[in-house]
């Protein structure tokens, strides 16, 4: 009855209109948030950076709630603007977020690893009652790019009309394999001239591609005197490399009845595969090998093709420059003429015209000093290597060499030798006669031992023996006193010889990935700057007394239980300490002595407490504590980054020192107390002055922190100059200061200065000379403008100036714009009338507080959205010319 009466009312639509209106609201709510774009690179090279971007549009009434990033369904990054900790990273193998936009819309992953590949999803949510959510996904693959290639093989120097051309192009190793494309005289080769591409997979799962080009020389090719073939290797849009070779053309037709070897067009790599040690043919189905007549010897034992790689042009160039490169040529043997190149006489020497001014004549020839035979498939080095009497630099890396001839020891001029990535199992005794060697790399071989005579190579500056199978080092290693860099990583060493400490010029020492249980005292290595002992079985720190130059120390993945006080005494110039994945249970109180420390990694240890003095490490830029048993530190603080952790530790220092130091008004902390805490904390004692002897004692204790807050000081005590050399933090808040003396500039190491809750209305210009100051607090004072000296603090990161009478924000080039490192700016509760739109260009600001001022724009709703939204709002209002 009610329904029928409603229907009789003119113009009344009843619940139907209400339903439609509700649906429209719901529809508007659903469609107002839109995902405009998701950018995920389809391919990214291993070890490089991957940039991800997600762009969305909010409706007029929408407020962003969160942006979340996922890989293969697992969240690794979250941005929630209203959270106390707006941005969070979650550990995920292969996903290392290096950089991010303040809005969470773009990320940079670096370095890309194999585990970085996968499906990435960006999810954006609004804060409406229905929390509208949009998302998009895209796949990314991590590729390994070729470091060399492509290589053309099988092309002869001359062809005739009607003759067959059969050449191969082989790409460098990559994953996935490269795509190859052939060109003939600049035109794409017809598909009829291409055979099916072949792929070879290696132990490291990388692949090469080989594509054969086969065609007959016709009149079409005889437009010039030569024919050019080019091979192009590509991999997605990341890799694009080509090689072009040419051959001469003769118009005389080829005689079809001439006896041609069916092997002549097979490339070098296939030759090596087909001719094994026993000179038997391998069944590769290449050019109908099965149908070839069997011979008692491999048809390539004459090394004819390899000999042809040493062209007349290369010989001329070598004689002119003293350098010869045959790298990446697919050589199975070294052309014999290489060994005798200094004695070779070309045809041009038979007729000499002394009227020519050409400097490239035989009498100006340079002896061969540099020879590059790397990246081939060479197995044997001939005894004729002894003829290279002038050779200085020899590159034999990336081959298949199994041994060196005794004659190798006759290369008396050799100074640099690279023979890494081969199959050496031993070195001949004659090798140790190369006493002029300065640079030697024998890494990535299978050496099980080296002779004591290794110590005869006394001129060595650089030695790389990594990635072998060494179980011990000979005693003679101590004679290599000129070594500056020594790499013994990835072996099977269980101990180091005692005379290793004789290497007094050593600066870089890598012994990672071995089975070392103990390190000898290393104090004699006074010049050592970097020690890498990761991935061993070390149980305790060695004695570093004397290692005054040590800057970086890597001891991750060992069994170390303790960092000793002696260690902190000895390593006062250390900048990097990585001791993650150990068994460390406690840190010493004097860890604050490591004042130059910038990176400290204590991840995955057994720490259950931290020394309060850890907060005194004023230079620390990165600290990692995850994976410990720190029950007194909240997880959000541990994961909140270095800045948050250090603030927590600094606050704890003040609380604990005040709690422990309960002096009567006439008592002052003694030298022992000051030395232990490295802090002079006399807060909350209603002091009007501080006696000189207090500063003298503090100077002897080399304190880093002085806290006179919550007293009745009217000026900074003069004695502060006594501790200026070590002072890094000075707290003077909640006093009656009306001025700051110009002598404050003597505190040149000061990084934190708190002048809040005083009666200050100006600061001396000399304060601008504190070049190391990173945080300045001037809140709750009487400033009407930000003092000019503040703009000279170019390393300032945090400026807290709330609760003053500041009436303007000066963003000019000689004011705030000079503070390029400023990340936090608090100007809340002042008298600011206008906010300059140019402030939006200060994208380095992570936190900007402007609440409680006099301006009407931006509105409170804009301020509440957070710093990123506020800066974007201001940028949109910058007037354009």
PDB file of N, CA and C in Angstrom, residues 158-232:
ATOM      1  N   UNK A 158      90.310 -14.147 -51.095  1.00  0.00           N
ATOM      2  CA  UNK A 158      89.939 -13.943 -52.504  1.00  0.00           C
ATOM      3  C   UNK A 158      88.910 -14.983 -52.931  1.00  0.00           C
ATOM      4  N   UNK A 159      87.934 -14.526 -53.755  1.00  0.00           N
ATOM      5  CA  UNK A 159      86.925 -15.421 -54.330  1.00  0.00           C
ATOM      6  C   UNK A 159      86.781 -15.120 -55.822  1.00  0.00           C
ATOM      7  N   UNK A 160      86.316 -16.158 -56.582  1.00  0.00           N
ATOM      8  CA  UNK A 160      86.066 -16.001 -58.016  1.00  0.00           C
ATOM      9  C   UNK A 160      84.586 -16.165 -58.315  1.00  0.00           C
ATOM     10  N   UNK A 161      84.199 -15.743 -59.491  1.00  0.00           N
ATOM     11  CA  UNK A 161      82.820 -15.857 -59.952  1.00  0.00           C
ATOM     12  C   UNK A 161      82.404 -17.326 -59.944  1.00  0.00           C
ATOM     13  N   UNK A 162      81.268 -17.606 -59.328  1.00  0.00           N
ATOM     14  CA  UNK A 162      80.739 -18.957 -59.262  1.00  0.00           C
ATOM     15  C   UNK A 162      81.232 -19.756 -58.073  1.00  0.00           C
ATOM     16  N   UNK A 163      82.129 -19.199 -57.273  1.00  0.00           N
ATOM     17  CA  UNK A 163      82.681 -19.932 -56.147  1.00  0.00           C
ATOM     18  C   UNK A 163      81.758 -19.807 -54.929  1.00  0.00           C
ATOM     19  N   UNK A 164      81.733 -20.843 -54.112  1.00  0.00           N
ATOM     20  CA  UNK A 164      80.897 -20.863 -52.922  1.00  0.00           C
ATOM     21  C   UNK A 164      81.572 -20.106 -51.778  1.00  0.00           C
ATOM     22  N   UNK A 165      80.784 -19.321 -51.069  1.00  0.00           N
ATOM     23  CA  UNK A 165      81.232 -18.649 -49.855  1.00  0.00           C
ATOM     24  C   UNK A 165      80.505 -19.296 -48.679  1.00  0.00           C
ATOM     25  N   UNK A 166      81.257 -19.824 -47.768  1.00  0.00           N
ATOM     26  CA  UNK A 166      80.679 -20.430 -46.571  1.00  0.00           C
ATOM     27  C   UNK A 166      81.423 -19.886 -45.354  1.00  0.00           C
ATOM     28  N   UNK A 167      80.728 -19.059 -44.590  1.00  0.00           N
ATOM     29  CA  UNK A 167      81.336 -18.426 -43.422  1.00  0.00           C
ATOM     30  C   UNK A 167      80.408 -18.592 -42.226  1.00  0.00           C
ATOM     31  N   UNK A 168      81.005 -18.552 -41.062  1.00  0.00           N
ATOM     32  CA  UNK A 168      80.254 -18.660 -39.812  1.00  0.00           C
ATOM     33  C   UNK A 168      80.417 -17.384 -38.992  1.00  0.00           C
ATOM     34  N   UNK A 169      79.378 -17.044 -38.271  1.00  0.00           N
ATOM     35  CA  UNK A 169      79.435 -15.953 -37.293  1.00  0.00           C
ATOM     36  C   UNK A 169      79.093 -16.552 -35.940  1.00  0.00           C
ATOM     37  N   UNK A 170      79.948 -16.314 -34.966  1.00  0.00           N
ATOM     38  CA  UNK A 170      79.734 -16.832 -33.622  1.00  0.00           C
ATOM     39  C   UNK A 170      79.684 -15.667 -32.640  1.00  0.00           C
ATOM     40  N   UNK A 171      78.634 -15.617 -31.876  1.00  0.00           N
ATOM     41  CA  UNK A 171      78.461 -14.537 -30.894  1.00  0.00           C
ATOM     42  C   UNK A 171      79.272 -14.827 -29.639  1.00  0.00           C
ATOM     43  N   UNK A 172      79.411 -13.824 -28.800  1.00  0.00           N
ATOM     44  CA  UNK A 172      79.985 -14.040 -27.480  1.00  0.00           C
ATOM     45  C   UNK A 172      78.980 -14.724 -26.571  1.00  0.00           C
ATOM     46  N   UNK A 173      79.448 -15.153 -25.408  1.00  0.00           N
ATOM     47  CA  UNK A 173      78.572 -15.854 -24.468  1.00  0.00           C
ATOM     48  C   UNK A 173      77.592 -14.868 -23.818  1.00  0.00           C
ATOM     49  N   UNK A 174      76.335 -15.290 -23.735  1.00  0.00           N
ATOM     50  CA  UNK A 174      75.307 -14.446 -23.134  1.00  0.00           C
ATOM     51  C   UNK A 174      74.168 -15.327 -22.634  1.00  0.00           C
ATOM     52  N   UNK A 175      73.237 -14.705 -21.945  1.00  0.00           N
ATOM     53  CA  UNK A 175      72.003 -15.399 -21.553  1.00  0.00           C
ATOM     54  C   UNK A 175      70.865 -14.387 -21.550  1.00  0.00           C
ATOM     55  N   UNK A 176      69.824 -14.573 -22.385  1.00  0.00           N
ATOM     56  CA  UNK A 176      69.642 -15.614 -23.407  1.00  0.00           C
ATOM     57  C   UNK A 176      70.612 -15.404 -24.572  1.00  0.00           C
ATOM     58  N   UNK A 177      70.673 -16.347 -25.507  1.00  0.00           N
ATOM     59  CA  UNK A 177      71.647 -16.216 -26.588  1.00  0.00           C
ATOM     60  C   UNK A 177      71.346 -15.028 -27.487  1.00  0.00           C
ATOM     61  N   UNK A 178      72.398 -14.478 -28.092  1.00  0.00           N
ATOM     62  CA  UNK A 178      72.250 -13.349 -29.009  1.00  0.00           C
ATOM     63  C   UNK A 178      71.533 -13.786 -30.290  1.00  0.00           C
ATOM     64  N   UNK A 179      70.873 -12.820 -30.903  1.00  0.00           N
ATOM     65  CA  UNK A 179      70.297 -13.015 -32.232  1.00  0.00           C
ATOM     66  C   UNK A 179      71.305 -12.511 -33.263  1.00  0.00           C
ATOM     67  N   UNK A 180      71.579 -13.326 -34.279  1.00  0.00           N
ATOM     68  CA  UNK A 180      72.553 -12.960 -35.308  1.00  0.00           C
ATOM     69  C   UNK A 180      71.853 -12.643 -36.614  1.00  0.00           C
ATOM     70  N   UNK A 181      72.360 -11.638 -37.317  1.00  0.00           N
ATOM     71  CA  UNK A 181      71.823 -11.230 -38.621  1.00  0.00           C
ATOM     72  C   UNK A 181      72.985 -11.020 -39.575  1.00  0.00           C
ATOM     73  N   UNK A 182      72.891 -11.614 -40.773  1.00  0.00           N
ATOM     74  CA  UNK A 182      73.946 -11.479 -41.794  1.00  0.00           C
ATOM     75  C   UNK A 182      73.563 -10.394 -42.809  1.00  0.00           C
ATOM     76  N   UNK A 183      74.594  -9.664 -43.293  1.00  0.00           N
ATOM     77  CA  UNK A 183      74.430  -8.686 -44.373  1.00  0.00           C
ATOM     78  C   UNK A 183      75.500  -8.958 -45.425  1.00  0.00           C
ATOM     79  N   UNK A 184      75.107  -8.862 -46.715  1.00  0.00           N
ATOM     80  CA  UNK A 184      76.046  -9.007 -47.823  1.00  0.00           C
ATOM     81  C   UNK A 184      76.073  -7.691 -48.581  1.00  0.00           C
ATOM     82  N   UNK A 185      77.212  -7.053 -48.605  1.00  0.00           N
ATOM     83  CA  UNK A 185      77.358  -5.751 -49.257  1.00  0.00           C
ATOM     84  C   UNK A 185      76.309  -4.760 -48.763  1.00  0.00           C
ATOM     85  N   UNK A 186      76.045  -4.781 -47.481  1.00  0.00           N
ATOM     86  CA  UNK A 186      75.125  -3.831 -46.879  1.00  0.00           C
ATOM     87  C   UNK A 186      73.667  -4.216 -46.933  1.00  0.00           C
ATOM     88  N   UNK A 187      73.330  -5.283 -47.639  1.00  0.00           N
ATOM     89  CA  UNK A 187      71.950  -5.715 -47.750  1.00  0.00           C
ATOM     90  C   UNK A 187      71.724  -6.958 -46.889  1.00  0.00           C
ATOM     91  N   UNK A 188      70.527  -7.080 -46.277  1.00  0.00           N
ATOM     92  CA  UNK A 188      70.247  -8.292 -45.498  1.00  0.00           C
ATOM     93  C   UNK A 188      70.385  -9.546 -46.349  1.00  0.00           C
ATOM     94  N   UNK A 189      71.042 -10.550 -45.821  1.00  0.00           N
ATOM     95  CA  UNK A 189      71.231 -11.799 -46.568  1.00  0.00           C
ATOM     96  C   UNK A 189      69.896 -12.490 -46.767  1.00  0.00           C
ATOM     97  N   UNK A 190      69.652 -13.073 -47.953  1.00  0.00           N
ATOM     98  CA  UNK A 190      68.393 -13.800 -48.175  1.00  0.00           C
ATOM     99  C   UNK A 190      68.311 -15.020 -47.257  1.00  0.00           C
ATOM    100  N   UNK A 191      67.088 -15.380 -46.914  1.00  0.00           N
ATOM    101  CA  UNK A 191      66.894 -16.514 -45.998  1.00  0.00           C
ATOM    102  C   UNK A 191      67.424 -17.807 -46.589  1.00  0.00           C
ATOM    103  N   UNK A 192      67.486 -17.895 -47.915  1.00  0.00           N
ATOM    104  CA  UNK A 192      67.995 -19.119 -48.556  1.00  0.00           C
ATOM    105  C   UNK A 192      69.486 -19.297 -48.317  1.00  0.00           C
ATOM    106  N   UNK A 193      70.169 -18.209 -47.931  1.00  0.00           N
ATOM    107  CA  UNK A 193      71.612 -18.292 -47.704  1.00  0.00           C
ATOM    108  C   UNK A 193      71.948 -18.581 -46.243  1.00  0.00           C
ATOM    109  N   UNK A 194      70.930 -18.733 -45.399  1.00  0.00           N
ATOM    110  CA  UNK A 194      71.160 -18.917 -43.973  1.00  0.00           C
ATOM    111  C   UNK A 194      70.782 -20.323 -43.544  1.00  0.00           C
ATOM    112  N   UNK A 195      71.658 -20.949 -42.768  1.00  0.00           N
ATOM    113  CA  UNK A 195      71.338 -22.229 -42.164  1.00  0.00           C
ATOM    114  C   UNK A 195      70.775 -21.998 -40.765  1.00  0.00           C
ATOM    115  N   UNK A 196      70.231 -23.028 -40.176  1.00  0.00           N
ATOM    116  CA  UNK A 196      69.637 -22.915 -38.862  1.00  0.00           C
ATOM    117  C   UNK A 196      70.702 -22.555 -37.821  1.00  0.00           C
ATOM    118  N   UNK A 197      70.362 -21.561 -36.969  1.00  0.00           N
ATOM    119  CA  UNK A 197      71.301 -21.143 -35.927  1.00  0.00           C
ATOM    120  C   UNK A 197      71.517 -22.270 -34.919  1.00  0.00           C
ATOM    121  N   UNK A 198      72.764 -22.380 -34.427  1.00  0.00           N
ATOM    122  CA  UNK A 198      73.115 -23.404 -33.442  1.00  0.00           C
ATOM    123  C   UNK A 198      73.551 -22.718 -32.157  1.00  0.00           C
ATOM    124  N   UNK A 199      73.155 -23.323 -31.037  1.00  0.00           N
ATOM    125  CA  UNK A 199      73.474 -22.760 -29.729  1.00  0.00           C
ATOM    126  C   UNK A 199      74.320 -23.748 -28.934  1.00  0.00           C
ATOM    127  N   UNK A 200      75.314 -23.218 -28.254  1.00  0.00           N
ATOM    128  CA  UNK A 200      76.141 -24.034 -27.369  1.00  0.00           C
ATOM    129  C   UNK A 200      76.016 -23.500 -25.956  1.00  0.00           C
ATOM    130  N   UNK A 201      75.679 -24.378 -25.017  1.00  0.00           N
ATOM    131  CA  UNK A 201      75.512 -24.016 -23.610  1.00  0.00           C
ATOM    132  C   UNK A 201      76.759 -24.425 -22.835  1.00  0.00           C
ATOM    133  N   UNK A 202      77.286 -23.492 -22.025  1.00  0.00           N
ATOM    134  CA  UNK A 202      78.499 -23.737 -21.263  1.00  0.00           C
ATOM    135  C   UNK A 202      78.162 -24.038 -19.799  1.00  0.00           C
ATOM    136  N   UNK A 203      79.185 -24.354 -19.022  1.00  0.00           N
ATOM    137  CA  UNK A 203      78.976 -24.733 -17.623  1.00  0.00           C
ATOM    138  C   UNK A 203      78.336 -23.607 -16.812  1.00  0.00           C
ATOM    139  N   UNK A 204      78.622 -22.360 -17.162  1.00  0.00           N
ATOM    140  CA  UNK A 204      78.046 -21.233 -16.439  1.00  0.00           C
ATOM    141  C   UNK A 204      76.661 -20.860 -16.955  1.00  0.00           C
ATOM    142  N   UNK A 205      76.074 -21.756 -17.778  1.00  0.00           N
ATOM    143  CA  UNK A 205      74.727 -21.585 -18.335  1.00  0.00           C
ATOM    144  C   UNK A 205      74.618 -20.438 -19.337  1.00  0.00           C
ATOM    145  N   UNK A 206      75.764 -19.901 -19.745  1.00  0.00           N
ATOM    146  CA  UNK A 206      75.750 -18.918 -20.825  1.00  0.00           C
ATOM    147  C   UNK A 206      75.791 -19.653 -22.164  1.00  0.00           C
ATOM    148  N   UNK A 207      75.328 -18.970 -23.206  1.00  0.00           N
ATOM    149  CA  UNK A 207      75.218 -19.612 -24.514  1.00  0.00           C
ATOM    150  C   UNK A 207      75.871 -18.758 -25.594  1.00  0.00           C
ATOM    151  N   UNK A 208      76.373 -19.440 -26.619  1.00  0.00           N
ATOM    152  CA  UNK A 208      76.815 -18.750 -27.836  1.00  0.00           C
ATOM    153  C   UNK A 208      75.912 -19.177 -28.979  1.00  0.00           C
ATOM    154  N   UNK A 209      75.800 -18.323 -29.963  1.00  0.00           N
ATOM    155  CA  UNK A 209      75.022 -18.603 -31.164  1.00  0.00           C
ATOM    156  C   UNK A 209      75.960 -18.632 -32.359  1.00  0.00           C
ATOM    157  N   UNK A 210      75.817 -19.633 -33.209  1.00  0.00           N
ATOM    158  CA  UNK A 210      76.584 -19.708 -34.452  1.00  0.00           C
ATOM    159  C   UNK A 210      75.605 -19.789 -35.613  1.00  0.00           C
ATOM    160  N   UNK A 211      75.761 -18.887 -36.565  1.00  0.00           N
ATOM    161  CA  UNK A 211      74.887 -18.855 -37.740  1.00  0.00           C
ATOM    162  C   UNK A 211      75.754 -18.879 -38.994  1.00  0.00           C
ATOM    163  N   UNK A 212      75.492 -19.866 -39.879  1.00  0.00           N
ATOM    164  CA  UNK A 212      76.282 -20.001 -41.105  1.00  0.00           C
ATOM    165  C   UNK A 212      75.629 -19.250 -42.251  1.00  0.00           C
ATOM    166  N   UNK A 213      76.467 -18.605 -43.036  1.00  0.00           N
ATOM    167  CA  UNK A 213      76.047 -17.931 -44.260  1.00  0.00           C
ATOM    168  C   UNK A 213      76.664 -18.673 -45.433  1.00  0.00           C
ATOM    169  N   UNK A 214      75.849 -19.114 -46.365  1.00  0.00           N
ATOM    170  CA  UNK A 214      76.325 -19.898 -47.506  1.00  0.00           C
ATOM    171  C   UNK A 214      75.673 -19.383 -48.792  1.00  0.00           C
ATOM    172  N   UNK A 215      76.499 -18.917 -49.738  1.00  0.00           N
ATOM    173  CA  UNK A 215      75.963 -18.439 -51.020  1.00  0.00           C
ATOM    174  C   UNK A 215      77.055 -18.555 -52.073  1.00  0.00           C
ATOM    175  N   UNK A 216      76.650 -18.377 -53.315  1.00  0.00           N
ATOM    176  CA  UNK A 216      77.560 -18.499 -54.456  1.00  0.00           C
ATOM    177  C   UNK A 216      77.815 -17.115 -55.035  1.00  0.00           C
ATOM    178  N   UNK A 217      79.080 -16.826 -55.361  1.00  0.00           N
ATOM    179  CA  UNK A 217      79.435 -15.547 -55.965  1.00  0.00           C
ATOM    180  C   UNK A 217      78.819 -15.479 -57.374  1.00  0.00           C
ATOM    181  N   UNK A 218      77.996 -14.452 -57.597  1.00  0.00           N
ATOM    182  CA  UNK A 218      77.333 -14.276 -58.891  1.00  0.00           C
ATOM    183  C   UNK A 218      77.665 -12.900 -59.458  1.00  0.00           C
ATOM    184  N   UNK A 219      77.149 -12.613 -60.663  1.00  0.00           N
ATOM    185  CA  UNK A 219      77.370 -11.312 -61.298  1.00  0.00           C
ATOM    186  C   UNK A 219      76.837 -10.181 -60.413  1.00  0.00           C
ATOM    187  N   UNK A 220      75.805 -10.523 -59.651  1.00  0.00           N
ATOM    188  CA  UNK A 220      75.208  -9.523 -58.758  1.00  0.00           C
ATOM    189  C   UNK A 220      76.222  -8.979 -57.751  1.00  0.00           C
ATOM    190  N   UNK A 221      77.191  -9.810 -57.380  1.00  0.00           N
ATOM    191  CA  UNK A 221      78.175  -9.413 -56.379  1.00  0.00           C
ATOM    192  C   UNK A 221      79.388  -8.710 -56.976  1.00  0.00           C
ATOM    193  N   UNK A 222      79.475  -8.645 -58.334  1.00  0.00           N
ATOM    194  CA  UNK A 222      80.692  -8.145 -58.983  1.00  0.00           C
ATOM    195  C   UNK A 222      80.617  -6.666 -59.334  1.00  0.00           C
ATOM    196  N   UNK A 223      79.884  -5.901 -58.556  1.00  0.00           N
ATOM    197  CA  UNK A 223      79.787  -4.470 -58.840  1.00  0.00           C
ATOM    198  C   UNK A 223      81.068  -3.739 -58.439  1.00  0.00           C
ATOM    199  N   UNK A 224      81.813  -4.293 -57.534  1.00  0.00           N
ATOM    200  CA  UNK A 224      83.066  -3.697 -57.115  1.00  0.00           C
ATOM    201  C   UNK A 224      84.175  -4.727 -57.141  1.00  0.00           C
ATOM    202  N   UNK A 225      85.267  -4.390 -56.546  1.00  0.00           N
ATOM    203  CA  UNK A 225      86.414  -5.300 -56.526  1.00  0.00           C
ATOM    204  C   UNK A 225      86.462  -6.151 -55.254  1.00  0.00           C
ATOM    205  N   UNK A 226      85.449  -6.011 -54.397  1.00  0.00           N
ATOM    206  CA  UNK A 226      85.443  -6.791 -53.174  1.00  0.00           C
ATOM    207  C   UNK A 226      84.007  -7.070 -52.746  1.00  0.00           C
ATOM    208  N   UNK A 227      83.892  -8.038 -51.878  1.00  0.00           N
ATOM    209  CA  UNK A 227      82.594  -8.356 -51.295  1.00  0.00           C
ATOM    210  C   UNK A 227      82.712  -8.211 -49.780  1.00  0.00           C
ATOM    211  N   UNK A 228      81.700  -7.603 -49.174  1.00  0.00           N
ATOM    212  CA  UNK A 228      81.712  -7.366 -47.744  1.00  0.00           C
ATOM    213  C   UNK A 228      80.590  -8.165 -47.084  1.00  0.00           C
ATOM    214  N   UNK A 229      80.945  -8.854 -45.999  1.00  0.00           N
ATOM    215  CA  UNK A 229      79.940  -9.546 -45.205  1.00  0.00           C
ATOM    216  C   UNK A 229      79.995  -8.986 -43.799  1.00  0.00           C
ATOM    217  N   UNK A 230      78.831  -8.723 -43.248  1.00  0.00           N
ATOM    218  CA  UNK A 230      78.744  -8.160 -41.899  1.00  0.00           C
ATOM    219  C   UNK A 230      77.814  -9.016 -41.065  1.00  0.00           C
ATOM    220  N   UNK A 231      78.207  -9.235 -39.816  1.00  0.00           N
ATOM    221  CA  UNK A 231      77.389  -9.998 -38.868  1.00  0.00           C
ATOM    222  C   UNK A 231      77.015  -9.080 -37.716  1.00  0.00           C
ATOM    223  N   UNK A 232      75.723  -9.013 -37.444  1.00  0.00           N
ATOM    224  CA  UNK A 232      75.206  -8.169 -36.366  1.00  0.00           C
ATOM    225  C   UNK A 232      74.652  -9.053 -35.260  1.00  0.00           C
TER     226      UNK A 232
END
